[in-house]
């Protein structure tokens, strides 16, 4: 069952009923000011840091689920309704929500009045706009009153939800019923009198009939919910002034509409900062200096100005998405590659794992591991921002090559609560840097001075950070010559040195078994893959000895994986604290795990003579993956799921079977297997796995999947779960970057390398022909593929009319257009 459809020409998903199985959201904002917006108007806004600079309030884990947002109420001769359906839930004659690239349009109509609102954050502007059009669809004149609504959060989102003994006495606002820009505005200035120099403005470009800033007055009492709100029902604003308690912003606008007439208005929710010496407009320090807000309101004083800013935003996305496009007979493939997967990569780059409908924005900072992987799917969109991010991440590394697991976006400093000890972290930096180098050819980044632990004076060239990353893993090997795991590796829930019996104890940071020598086959495979990249970068820097030594270490690791990390039919997952193998056929549960199979084969470990070489460990391991981990909803993380708590394994065995890391389809690592299948030349299987988890292919089972059909979720409940096929934790997941890598670079097979563009499509017979257009380093490559889909077949290339050997097309000068015909 579907709840809407894709509109690819507009690059929108169109939701046609408010009653989706879960709020389906979009993100507004590109750089500093962000909003989450559900198809029902729910969500919130923040400036840079979802915890420290929260503008509006949202209630997680509430009943109903989607509580709090920017709402409109219509009072049409006593009939009160909301064009986003929530909060009033009055039946609508028409409802539609269109989520697009950085904007959404939500339209509701009732009783012959239509209200259509476009929500977006203009480029370079620290504000969310609501560009509203009210249309009288009927043939009689109408007089309606429209009420806006936002609820302010008291800036620190954690405090806002916990510290009521203080919070209920600190709320402060200022009101300008008539601004110098012609409209009306409400200012949220809680804590501005003391240490804050920022305030929020909520303005409307028309003169308001009235305003409200006190929540209790607006709702009508402490027992009333948003649906009951008394002021909209009364038809008149109460002109209430918040003091302490709960500050809100609401304007009312009276609109007289002739038959067929439409009226436009613009609502602006903005974030402003003042210099310390210009905080006040008066000597007594009672009135906020509102110059910045007035400039903002003046800039968007007309609907035309808002429309122009929206057009600019759309052009910006047209440009961004032109870097990689595909045209194929498979429209689902095209829409994921050309639109939604890249869009999600931008969102994960911006948000890391901070703010979604599953992440509260107060918990996690930027992950060292996560942010490096996010780069893999983002670097082609805005390489300059990727460069900056790499420097930020590397600046949190320790001199021994280990790393803070997370850092805070506002301060960019490492997070002491979580600390270090996740031994896969260091090598992800190599992955991020290698992707950046291949995309841009900008070797200068390697000479950029970068500190350790943000300590001034400790700067060394970025290259040296890679040396330390590689060196850390190399220096921390266990008895089988495999890397020590520390607190966890990519799998946060494989906690081999934490034997936790205390409820509530963190599994990752309670590392309570000292002297352990638990080893990770995953990190071993990661070392083979990214150690190889490290050696390649060293060689390019003219460091032949470093490269030779690294290659020898990689060869030793490769041998260790085959000697000690091989179970007979597949790769082992780890050795636990006691030296017992994890992920072995000798066990009853958790017999086979996905991560080492995908990563080892990606790294080329045990690859034999081709797809049919069933003596090759790589082929055998991938066959076992298909047989044991396969399900219609994707590949589960491990199988069979644990049914009892295994204290020596940790959090992985705490989830009910089939959820999360305990045998859920963890969509982040399915693309490793997809890529691995292309490595052994089995494109058909690779593309099949891709389609099982990719949202556009799951749209028709939206009632089962439940989350947005346009973006990946972190997890789909696995085959042993009670609710198999049900997705959770959409948007902020490494799944976005990895699937874009898998589909764009390995299935469609167009990927940048150091010296040229590799063309190596592997997706089986389902897509017999397609064209990829790739902009890279100033040139444009048009790759036309004719695809037999035969297993093991590799493309032969004709470049600008001349056949070439191999699959590498050397980089062409900026400005040139290179035409490549690839035939398989
Ligand atoms: C989450 C974390 C990521 C981790 C994964 C597997 O997605 O953000 O860092 O690798 O879970 O545990
Ligand atoms: C929990 C989750 C895992 C996530 C981690 C982040 O362990 O199960 O998915 O990566 O928390 O800290």
PDB file of C-alpha atoms in Angstrom, residues 19-119:
ATOM      1  CA  UNK A  19      -2.650   9.372   7.823  1.00  0.00           C
ATOM      2  CA  UNK A  20       0.734   7.890   6.953  1.00  0.00           C
ATOM      3  CA  UNK A  21       1.994   5.105   9.248  1.00  0.00           C
ATOM      4  CA  UNK A  22       4.472   7.520  10.867  1.00  0.00           C
ATOM      5  CA  UNK A  23       5.316  11.215  10.434  1.00  0.00           C
ATOM      6  CA  UNK A  24       7.193  11.521   7.149  1.00  0.00           C
ATOM      7  CA  UNK A  25       9.622  14.370   7.380  1.00  0.00           C
ATOM      8  CA  UNK A  26      11.868  16.650   5.409  1.00  0.00           C
ATOM      9  CA  UNK A  27      14.867  18.814   6.288  1.00  0.00           C
ATOM     10  CA  UNK A  28      15.050  22.507   5.553  1.00  0.00           C
ATOM     11  CA  UNK A  29      18.360  24.378   5.606  1.00  0.00           C
ATOM     12  CA  UNK A  30      21.798  23.922   4.085  1.00  0.00           C
ATOM     13  CA  UNK A  31      24.453  25.351   6.324  1.00  0.00           C
ATOM     14  CA  UNK A  32      23.667  26.923   9.717  1.00  0.00           C
ATOM     15  CA  UNK A  33      19.919  27.187  10.234  1.00  0.00           C
ATOM     16  CA  UNK A  34      17.959  23.951  10.038  1.00  0.00           C
ATOM     17  CA  UNK A  35      14.411  22.766  10.478  1.00  0.00           C
ATOM     18  CA  UNK A  36      12.791  19.378  10.663  1.00  0.00           C
ATOM     19  CA  UNK A  37       9.336  19.410   9.126  1.00  0.00           C
ATOM     20  CA  UNK A  38       6.836  16.569   9.057  1.00  0.00           C
ATOM     21  CA  UNK A  39       4.073  16.265   6.505  1.00  0.00           C
ATOM     22  CA  UNK A  40       1.780  17.501   9.280  1.00  0.00           C
ATOM     23  CA  UNK A  41       3.706  20.680  10.070  1.00  0.00           C
ATOM     24  CA  UNK A  42       5.462  19.055  13.037  1.00  0.00           C
ATOM     25  CA  UNK A  43       9.103  19.469  13.950  1.00  0.00           C
ATOM     26  CA  UNK A  44      11.417  22.215  15.091  1.00  0.00           C
ATOM     27  CA  UNK A  45      14.200  24.615  14.138  1.00  0.00           C
ATOM     28  CA  UNK A  46      17.703  25.188  15.418  1.00  0.00           C
ATOM     29  CA  UNK A  47      20.801  27.171  14.655  1.00  0.00           C
ATOM     30  CA  UNK A  48      23.926  25.072  14.082  1.00  0.00           C
ATOM     31  CA  UNK A  49      23.618  22.863  17.169  1.00  0.00           C
ATOM     32  CA  UNK A  50      20.363  21.034  17.800  1.00  0.00           C
ATOM     33  CA  UNK A  51      21.056  20.919  21.497  1.00  0.00           C
ATOM     34  CA  UNK A  52      22.534  24.306  22.352  1.00  0.00           C
ATOM     35  CA  UNK A  53      20.553  26.564  19.994  1.00  0.00           C
ATOM     36  CA  UNK A  54      17.055  25.134  19.763  1.00  0.00           C
ATOM     37  CA  UNK A  55      14.571  27.757  18.561  1.00  0.00           C
ATOM     38  CA  UNK A  56      11.304  25.901  18.822  1.00  0.00           C
ATOM     39  CA  UNK A  57       9.996  23.114  20.996  1.00  0.00           C
ATOM     40  CA  UNK A  58       9.161  19.579  19.938  1.00  0.00           C
ATOM     41  CA  UNK A  59       8.046  16.789  22.234  1.00  0.00           C
ATOM     42  CA  UNK A  60       9.741  13.509  21.498  1.00  0.00           C
ATOM     43  CA  UNK A  61       8.116  10.250  22.426  1.00  0.00           C
ATOM     44  CA  UNK A  62       4.802  11.931  22.944  1.00  0.00           C
ATOM     45  CA  UNK A  63       1.193  10.975  22.457  1.00  0.00           C
ATOM     46  CA  UNK A  64       0.183  11.765  19.773  1.00  0.00           C
ATOM     47  CA  UNK A  65       3.557  11.065  18.173  1.00  0.00           C
ATOM     48  CA  UNK A  66       4.059  14.289  16.265  1.00  0.00           C
ATOM     49  CA  UNK A  67       3.504  16.951  18.904  1.00  0.00           C
ATOM     50  CA  UNK A  68       4.768  20.466  18.342  1.00  0.00           C
ATOM     51  CA  UNK A  69       5.449  22.345  15.161  1.00  0.00           C
ATOM     52  CA  UNK A  70       4.697  25.475  13.214  1.00  0.00           C
ATOM     53  CA  UNK A  71       0.968  25.460  12.875  1.00  0.00           C
ATOM     54  CA  UNK A  72      -1.686  27.481  11.129  1.00  0.00           C
ATOM     55  CA  UNK A  73      -5.280  27.652  12.270  1.00  0.00           C
ATOM     56  CA  UNK A  74      -8.059  28.884  10.015  1.00  0.00           C
ATOM     57  CA  UNK A  75     -11.204  30.336  11.515  1.00  0.00           C
ATOM     58  CA  UNK A  76     -13.743  30.447   8.720  1.00  0.00           C
ATOM     59  CA  UNK A  77     -16.945  31.821  10.202  1.00  0.00           C
ATOM     60  CA  UNK A  78     -16.504  29.663  13.298  1.00  0.00           C
ATOM     61  CA  UNK A  79     -15.251  26.579  11.509  1.00  0.00           C
ATOM     62  CA  UNK A  80     -11.727  26.000  12.794  1.00  0.00           C
ATOM     63  CA  UNK A  81      -9.254  23.802  10.918  1.00  0.00           C
ATOM     64  CA  UNK A  82      -5.586  23.376  10.077  1.00  0.00           C
ATOM     65  CA  UNK A  83      -4.273  23.100   6.538  1.00  0.00           C
ATOM     66  CA  UNK A  84      -1.634  20.595   7.754  1.00  0.00           C
ATOM     67  CA  UNK A  85      -4.475  18.590   9.321  1.00  0.00           C
ATOM     68  CA  UNK A  86      -2.623  18.683  12.649  1.00  0.00           C
ATOM     69  CA  UNK A  87      -3.165  19.988  15.165  1.00  0.00           C
ATOM     70  CA  UNK A  88      -6.932  20.415  14.748  1.00  0.00           C
ATOM     71  CA  UNK A  89      -7.536  17.202  12.750  1.00  0.00           C
ATOM     72  CA  UNK A  90     -10.673  18.581  11.121  1.00  0.00           C
ATOM     73  CA  UNK A  91     -11.416  16.617   7.927  1.00  0.00           C
ATOM     74  CA  UNK A  92      -9.966  18.203   4.819  1.00  0.00           C
ATOM     75  CA  UNK A  93     -11.547  18.250   1.366  1.00  0.00           C
ATOM     76  CA  UNK A  94      -8.047  18.208  -0.093  1.00  0.00           C
ATOM     77  CA  UNK A  95      -4.693  17.401   1.459  1.00  0.00           C
ATOM     78  CA  UNK A  96      -1.262  17.118  -0.090  1.00  0.00           C
ATOM     79  CA  UNK A  97       2.297  17.414   1.224  1.00  0.00           C
ATOM     80  CA  UNK A  98       5.148  17.706  -1.234  1.00  0.00           C
ATOM     81  CA  UNK A  99       8.618  17.177   0.173  1.00  0.00           C
ATOM     82  CA  UNK A 100      11.268  18.571  -2.137  1.00  0.00           C
ATOM     83  CA  UNK A 101      14.937  19.455  -2.035  1.00  0.00           C
ATOM     84  CA  UNK A 102      15.163  21.671   1.043  1.00  0.00           C
ATOM     85  CA  UNK A 103      11.543  22.797   0.908  1.00  0.00           C
ATOM     86  CA  UNK A 104       8.077  21.373   1.426  1.00  0.00           C
ATOM     87  CA  UNK A 105       4.678  22.494   0.230  1.00  0.00           C
ATOM     88  CA  UNK A 106       1.709  21.473   2.347  1.00  0.00           C
ATOM     89  CA  UNK A 107      -1.771  22.223   1.087  1.00  0.00           C
ATOM     90  CA  UNK A 108      -5.115  21.747   2.786  1.00  0.00           C
ATOM     91  CA  UNK A 109      -8.575  22.842   1.740  1.00  0.00           C
ATOM     92  CA  UNK A 110     -11.884  22.862   3.528  1.00  0.00           C
ATOM     93  CA  UNK A 111     -15.203  24.498   2.862  1.00  0.00           C
ATOM     94  CA  UNK A 112     -13.994  26.202  -0.270  1.00  0.00           C
ATOM     95  CA  UNK A 113     -10.874  27.761   1.250  1.00  0.00           C
ATOM     96  CA  UNK A 114      -7.438  26.469   0.346  1.00  0.00           C
ATOM     97  CA  UNK A 115      -4.250  27.225   2.250  1.00  0.00           C
ATOM     98  CA  UNK A 116      -0.989  26.241   0.644  1.00  0.00           C
ATOM     99  CA  UNK A 117       2.255  26.849   2.510  1.00  0.00           C
ATOM    100  CA  UNK A 118       5.779  26.525   1.199  1.00  0.00           C
ATOM    101  CA  UNK A 119       8.297  26.027   3.975  1.00  0.00           C
TER     102      UNK A 119
END
